[in-house]
Coordinates of C-alpha atoms in Angstrom, one line a residue:
M1 CA 32.0 -70.4 5.1
K2 CA 33.0 -71.3 1.6
K3 CA 36.2 -69.8 0.3
P4 CA 34.7 -67.8 -2.6
I5 CA 32.1 -66.2 -0.3
F6 CA 34.9 -65.3 2.1
L7 CA 37.0 -63.7 -0.6
I8 CA 34.0 -61.8 -1.8
L9 CA 33.4 -60.4 1.7
I10 CA 37.1 -59.5 1.9
G11 CA 36.8 -57.8 -1.4
I12 CA 33.8 -55.8 -0.2
G13 CA 35.6 -54.8 2.9
V14 CA 38.6 -53.6 0.8
L15 CA 36.3 -51.6 -1.4
I16 CA 34.7 -50.0 1.6
L17 CA 38.1 -49.1 3.0
V18 CA 39.4 -47.8 -0.3
G19 CA 36.1 -45.9 -0.8
G20 CA 36.5 -44.3 2.6
I21 CA 40.1 -43.3 1.8
V22 CA 39.1 -42.0 -1.6
F23 CA 36.3 -39.8 -0.3
V24 CA 37.2 -39.1 3.4
V25 CA 40.8 -38.3 3.0
P26 CA 40.4 -35.7 0.2
W27 CA 37.4 -34.2 2.1
F28 CA 39.5 -33.9 5.3
G29 CA 42.3 -32.4 3.3
R30 CA 40.0 -29.8 1.8
M31 CA 38.7 -29.0 5.3
M32 CA 42.2 -28.4 6.6
E33 CA 43.0 -26.2 3.6
E34 CA 39.9 -24.2 4.2
M35 CA 40.7 -23.9 7.9
D36 CA 44.1 -22.5 7.1
Q37 CA 42.7 -20.1 4.6
I38 CA 40.0 -18.8 6.9
H39 CA 42.4 -18.4 9.8
A40 CA 44.7 -16.4 7.6
Q41 CA 41.7 -14.2 6.5
Q42 CA 40.7 -13.7 10.1
E43 CA 44.2 -12.7 11.1
E44 CA 44.4 -10.2 8.3
H45 CA 41.0 -8.9 9.2
R46 CA 42.0 -8.5 12.9
R47 CA 45.2 -6.6 12.0
A48 CA 43.3 -4.3 9.6
L49 CA 40.5 -3.7 12.2
E50 CA 42.9 -2.9 15.0
A51 CA 45.0 -0.6 12.8
S52 CA 41.8 1.3 11.9
A53 CA 40.6 1.5 15.5
R54 CA 43.9 2.9 16.6
E55 CA 44.1 5.6 14.0
P56 CA 44.7 9.0 15.6
L57 CA 42.0 11.6 15.4
T58 CA 42.1 13.9 12.4
A59 CA 42.3 17.7 12.8
D60 CA 38.5 18.0 12.3
Q61 CA 37.9 15.2 14.9
E62 CA 40.2 17.0 17.3
T63 CA 38.1 20.2 16.8
L64 CA 34.9 18.2 17.5
L65 CA 36.4 16.7 20.6
S66 CA 37.2 20.1 21.9
Q67 CA 33.6 21.2 21.4
L68 CA 32.3 18.1 23.1
L69 CA 34.7 18.6 26.1
E70 CA 33.4 22.2 26.4
A71 CA 29.8 20.9 26.4
A72 CA 30.7 18.2 28.9
A73 CA 32.2 20.8 31.2
E74 CA 28.9 22.8 31.0
T75 CA 26.7 19.8 31.8
D76 CA 29.2 18.4 34.3
A77 CA 29.2 15.1 32.4
S78 CA 32.2 14.0 34.4
Q79 CA 29.9 13.2 37.3
S80 CA 28.1 10.4 35.5
S81 CA 28.9 8.5 32.3
N82 CA 25.2 8.4 31.5
D83 CA 25.2 12.2 31.3
L84 CA 27.6 11.8 28.4
E85 CA 24.7 10.9 26.1
T86 CA 23.5 14.5 26.6
V87 CA 26.8 15.7 25.3
L88 CA 26.6 13.3 22.4
S89 CA 23.1 14.7 21.6
S90 CA 24.6 18.1 21.1
E91 CA 24.5 19.8 17.7
P92 CA 28.2 19.3 16.8
Y93 CA 28.1 15.6 17.3
L94 CA 24.7 15.0 15.6
T95 CA 26.1 17.0 12.6
Y96 CA 29.1 14.7 12.7
L97 CA 26.9 11.6 12.7
K98 CA 25.0 12.9 9.7
T99 CA 28.3 12.9 7.8
Q100 CA 28.7 9.2 8.8
E101 CA 25.2 8.0 8.2
E102 CA 23.7 10.6 5.8
Q103 CA 20.7 10.8 8.0
D104 CA 19.4 13.0 10.8
Y105 CA 18.9 11.7 14.3
A106 CA 17.0 13.6 17.0
D107 CA 19.6 12.7 19.7
F108 CA 22.1 10.1 20.5
P109 CA 19.6 7.6 22.1
A110 CA 17.7 7.7 18.8
Y111 CA 20.9 6.8 17.0
I112 CA 21.4 3.9 19.4
D113 CA 17.9 2.7 18.8
A114 CA 18.5 2.7 15.1
M115 CA 21.4 0.2 15.4
P116 CA 22.4 -1.6 13.3
T117 CA 22.0 1.1 10.7
D118 CA 22.6 0.6 7.0
T119 CA 26.1 2.0 7.4
M120 CA 26.8 -0.5 10.1
K121 CA 25.3 -3.3 8.0
T122 CA 27.5 -2.4 5.1
V123 CA 30.6 -2.5 7.4
A124 CA 29.5 -5.9 8.8
I125 CA 29.0 -7.4 5.3
A126 CA 32.5 -6.3 4.3
R127 CA 33.8 -7.9 7.5
I128 CA 31.9 -11.2 6.8
K129 CA 33.3 -11.4 3.3
A130 CA 36.8 -10.6 4.7
M131 CA 36.5 -13.4 7.2
L132 CA 34.6 -16.0 5.3
G133 CA 35.2 -15.3 1.6
E134 CA 33.2 -13.8 -1.2
D135 CA 31.2 -16.9 -2.2
K136 CA 28.0 -16.1 -0.2
T137 CA 24.8 -15.4 -2.1
D138 CA 22.7 -12.3 -1.2
E139 CA 20.3 -14.5 0.7
E140 CA 23.0 -16.2 2.6
L141 CA 24.7 -12.9 3.4
I142 CA 21.5 -11.6 5.0
I143 CA 21.4 -14.7 7.3
W144 CA 25.1 -14.3 8.2
L145 CA 24.5 -10.6 8.8
N146 CA 21.8 -11.3 11.3
Y147 CA 23.9 -14.0 12.9
Y148 CA 26.9 -11.6 13.1
F149 CA 25.0 -9.0 15.1
V150 CA 23.4 -11.7 17.4
V151 CA 26.9 -13.0 18.1
R152 CA 28.3 -9.5 18.6
E153 CA 25.7 -8.8 21.3
W154 CA 26.0 -12.3 22.9
G155 CA 29.8 -11.9 23.0
T156 CA 29.5 -9.0 25.4
T157 CA 28.0 -11.4 28.0
V158 CA 30.6 -14.2 27.8
E159 CA 34.3 -14.4 28.4
N160 CA 35.0 -16.9 25.8
P161 CA 32.4 -18.2 23.3
L162 CA 33.9 -21.7 23.3
D163 CA 33.4 -22.0 27.1
N164 CA 29.7 -21.7 26.5
I165 CA 29.2 -24.5 24.0
K166 CA 25.5 -25.2 24.8
E167 CA 24.5 -21.6 24.4
L168 CA 26.6 -21.3 21.3
H169 CA 25.1 -24.4 19.7
E170 CA 21.6 -23.1 20.3
L171 CA 22.4 -19.7 18.9
Q172 CA 24.0 -21.2 15.8
Q173 CA 21.1 -23.6 15.3
T174 CA 18.5 -20.9 15.6
H175 CA 20.2 -18.0 13.8
L176 CA 22.4 -19.6 11.3
I177 CA 21.9 -23.4 10.5
E178 CA 18.1 -23.5 10.4
P179 CA 17.8 -20.2 8.3
L180 CA 20.5 -21.5 5.9
M181 CA 18.7 -24.8 5.5
E182 CA 15.4 -23.1 5.0
N183 CA 17.1 -21.0 2.4
G184 CA 18.1 -24.1 0.5
S185 CA 21.8 -23.3 0.8
E186 CA 23.9 -26.1 -0.9
L187 CA 25.8 -28.5 1.2
S188 CA 28.2 -29.2 -1.6
S189 CA 30.8 -27.1 0.3
F190 CA 30.1 -29.0 3.5
S191 CA 33.8 -28.9 4.6
I192 CA 33.8 -25.1 4.2
A193 CA 30.6 -24.8 6.2
I194 CA 32.0 -26.9 9.1
V195 CA 35.1 -24.7 9.3
Q196 CA 33.1 -21.5 9.1
L197 CA 30.7 -22.6 11.8
S198 CA 33.5 -23.6 14.1
T199 CA 35.5 -20.4 13.6
S200 CA 32.8 -17.8 13.2
P201 CA 31.9 -17.2 16.9
T202 CA 35.5 -16.4 17.9
S203 CA 36.2 -14.3 14.8
I204 CA 33.0 -12.3 15.3
T205 CA 33.5 -11.7 19.0
E206 CA 37.0 -10.8 18.2
D207 CA 35.6 -7.6 16.7
N208 CA 34.3 -6.8 20.2
N209 CA 37.7 -7.5 21.7
V210 CA 39.6 -5.3 19.3
F211 CA 37.5 -2.2 20.1
Q212 CA 37.2 -3.0 23.8
E213 CA 41.0 -3.1 24.1
V214 CA 41.5 0.1 22.2
W215 CA 38.8 1.9 24.1
R216 CA 40.0 0.7 27.4
E217 CA 43.4 2.1 26.7
R218 CA 41.9 5.5 25.8
L219 CA 39.8 5.5 29.0
E220 CA 42.8 4.6 31.1
T221 CA 45.0 7.2 29.3
H222 CA 42.6 10.1 29.1
G223 CA 40.1 9.4 31.9
E224 CA 36.5 10.6 32.0
P225 CA 34.8 12.1 30.1
E226 CA 37.6 12.6 27.5
G227 CA 38.4 8.9 27.1
L228 CA 34.8 8.0 26.2
L229 CA 34.4 11.0 24.0
R230 CA 37.5 10.1 22.0
C231 CA 36.0 6.7 21.4
A232 CA 32.7 8.2 20.2
V233 CA 34.5 10.5 17.9
A234 CA 37.1 8.0 16.5
S235 CA 34.6 5.2 15.8
P236 CA 31.1 6.7 16.0
V237 CA 29.2 3.8 14.2
E238 CA 30.9 1.1 16.2
F239 CA 30.6 3.0 19.4
A240 CA 26.9 3.3 19.0
L241 CA 26.4 -0.3 18.0
M242 CA 28.3 -1.5 21.1
R243 CA 26.4 1.0 23.3
S244 CA 23.1 -0.5 22.0
F245 CA 24.0 -3.8 23.6
F246 CA 23.9 -2.4 27.1
A247 CA 21.2 -0.9 29.4
D248 CA 23.0 2.4 29.8
M249 CA 26.3 4.2 29.3
A250 CA 27.5 3.2 32.8
A251 CA 27.1 -0.5 32.0
F252 CA 28.8 0.0 28.6
Q253 CA 31.7 1.8 30.3
A254 CA 32.0 -1.0 32.9
W255 CA 32.4 -3.5 30.0
I256 CA 35.0 -1.4 28.3
L257 CA 37.1 -1.2 31.5
K258 CA 36.7 -4.9 32.3
P259 CA 40.2 -6.4 32.3
P260 CA 41.0 -9.0 29.7
E261 CA 41.3 -12.7 30.6
P262 CA 44.8 -13.7 31.8
E263 CA 45.3 -15.7 28.6
A264 CA 44.4 -12.7 26.5
Q265 CA 46.8 -10.5 28.4
N266 CA 49.6 -12.9 27.8
S267 CA 48.9 -13.2 24.1
E268 CA 48.9 -9.4 23.8
K269 CA 52.5 -9.2 25.2

């Protein structure tokens, strides 16, 4: 090979290397910055959500709880957690739900069937923005909203989303990636998209974990039926959403009482 050609090839190689450094290194740096920012947002979101979930009952909520406990005693709801839905279908609780939803429901099962309600969707959108930032278009928010509820329900069936990569990939592809691509979402913020895709499953299922932990403590402290009734009064919208993911109240209660994984227990200490 003649020397000039050899030098040209070396020059091309150097250009490729420099080009890679120029484009890849800044891209990687932006991705790491985005990851740090999103993790910080998620930590802040979790702390705020847990603080909200742990708020003590107000005086009005305590009064409602007393009424529900009286109704539970009359229906002997302590014999079966499924009978609790009869108590939650009583007039005091349905009136309480109307203050949360500004809508009438015939009974508690009807409220479950309506999930996710507009109120729950509004809450979820606020959480998505808190976790992922405010830069989503309305169309993208609708896609992320659907994905959020799909992951919330799926999260009740797995211990750790990252231990079920194949299922997770299929879920992301079907409910997030393909809809976003069909929507024509820009890939200019590709690094952000990668970080959000990688962190979103754990951050979304963490919402489940927060309420499960708080509700488990209430059940262990107050027993049945008071523990479940306290959960239903303290977080009515979230309680109904989570209940909608299960076949009946008994299955829902079993999930609440399921002990956390050893790693989760250690991290809580």
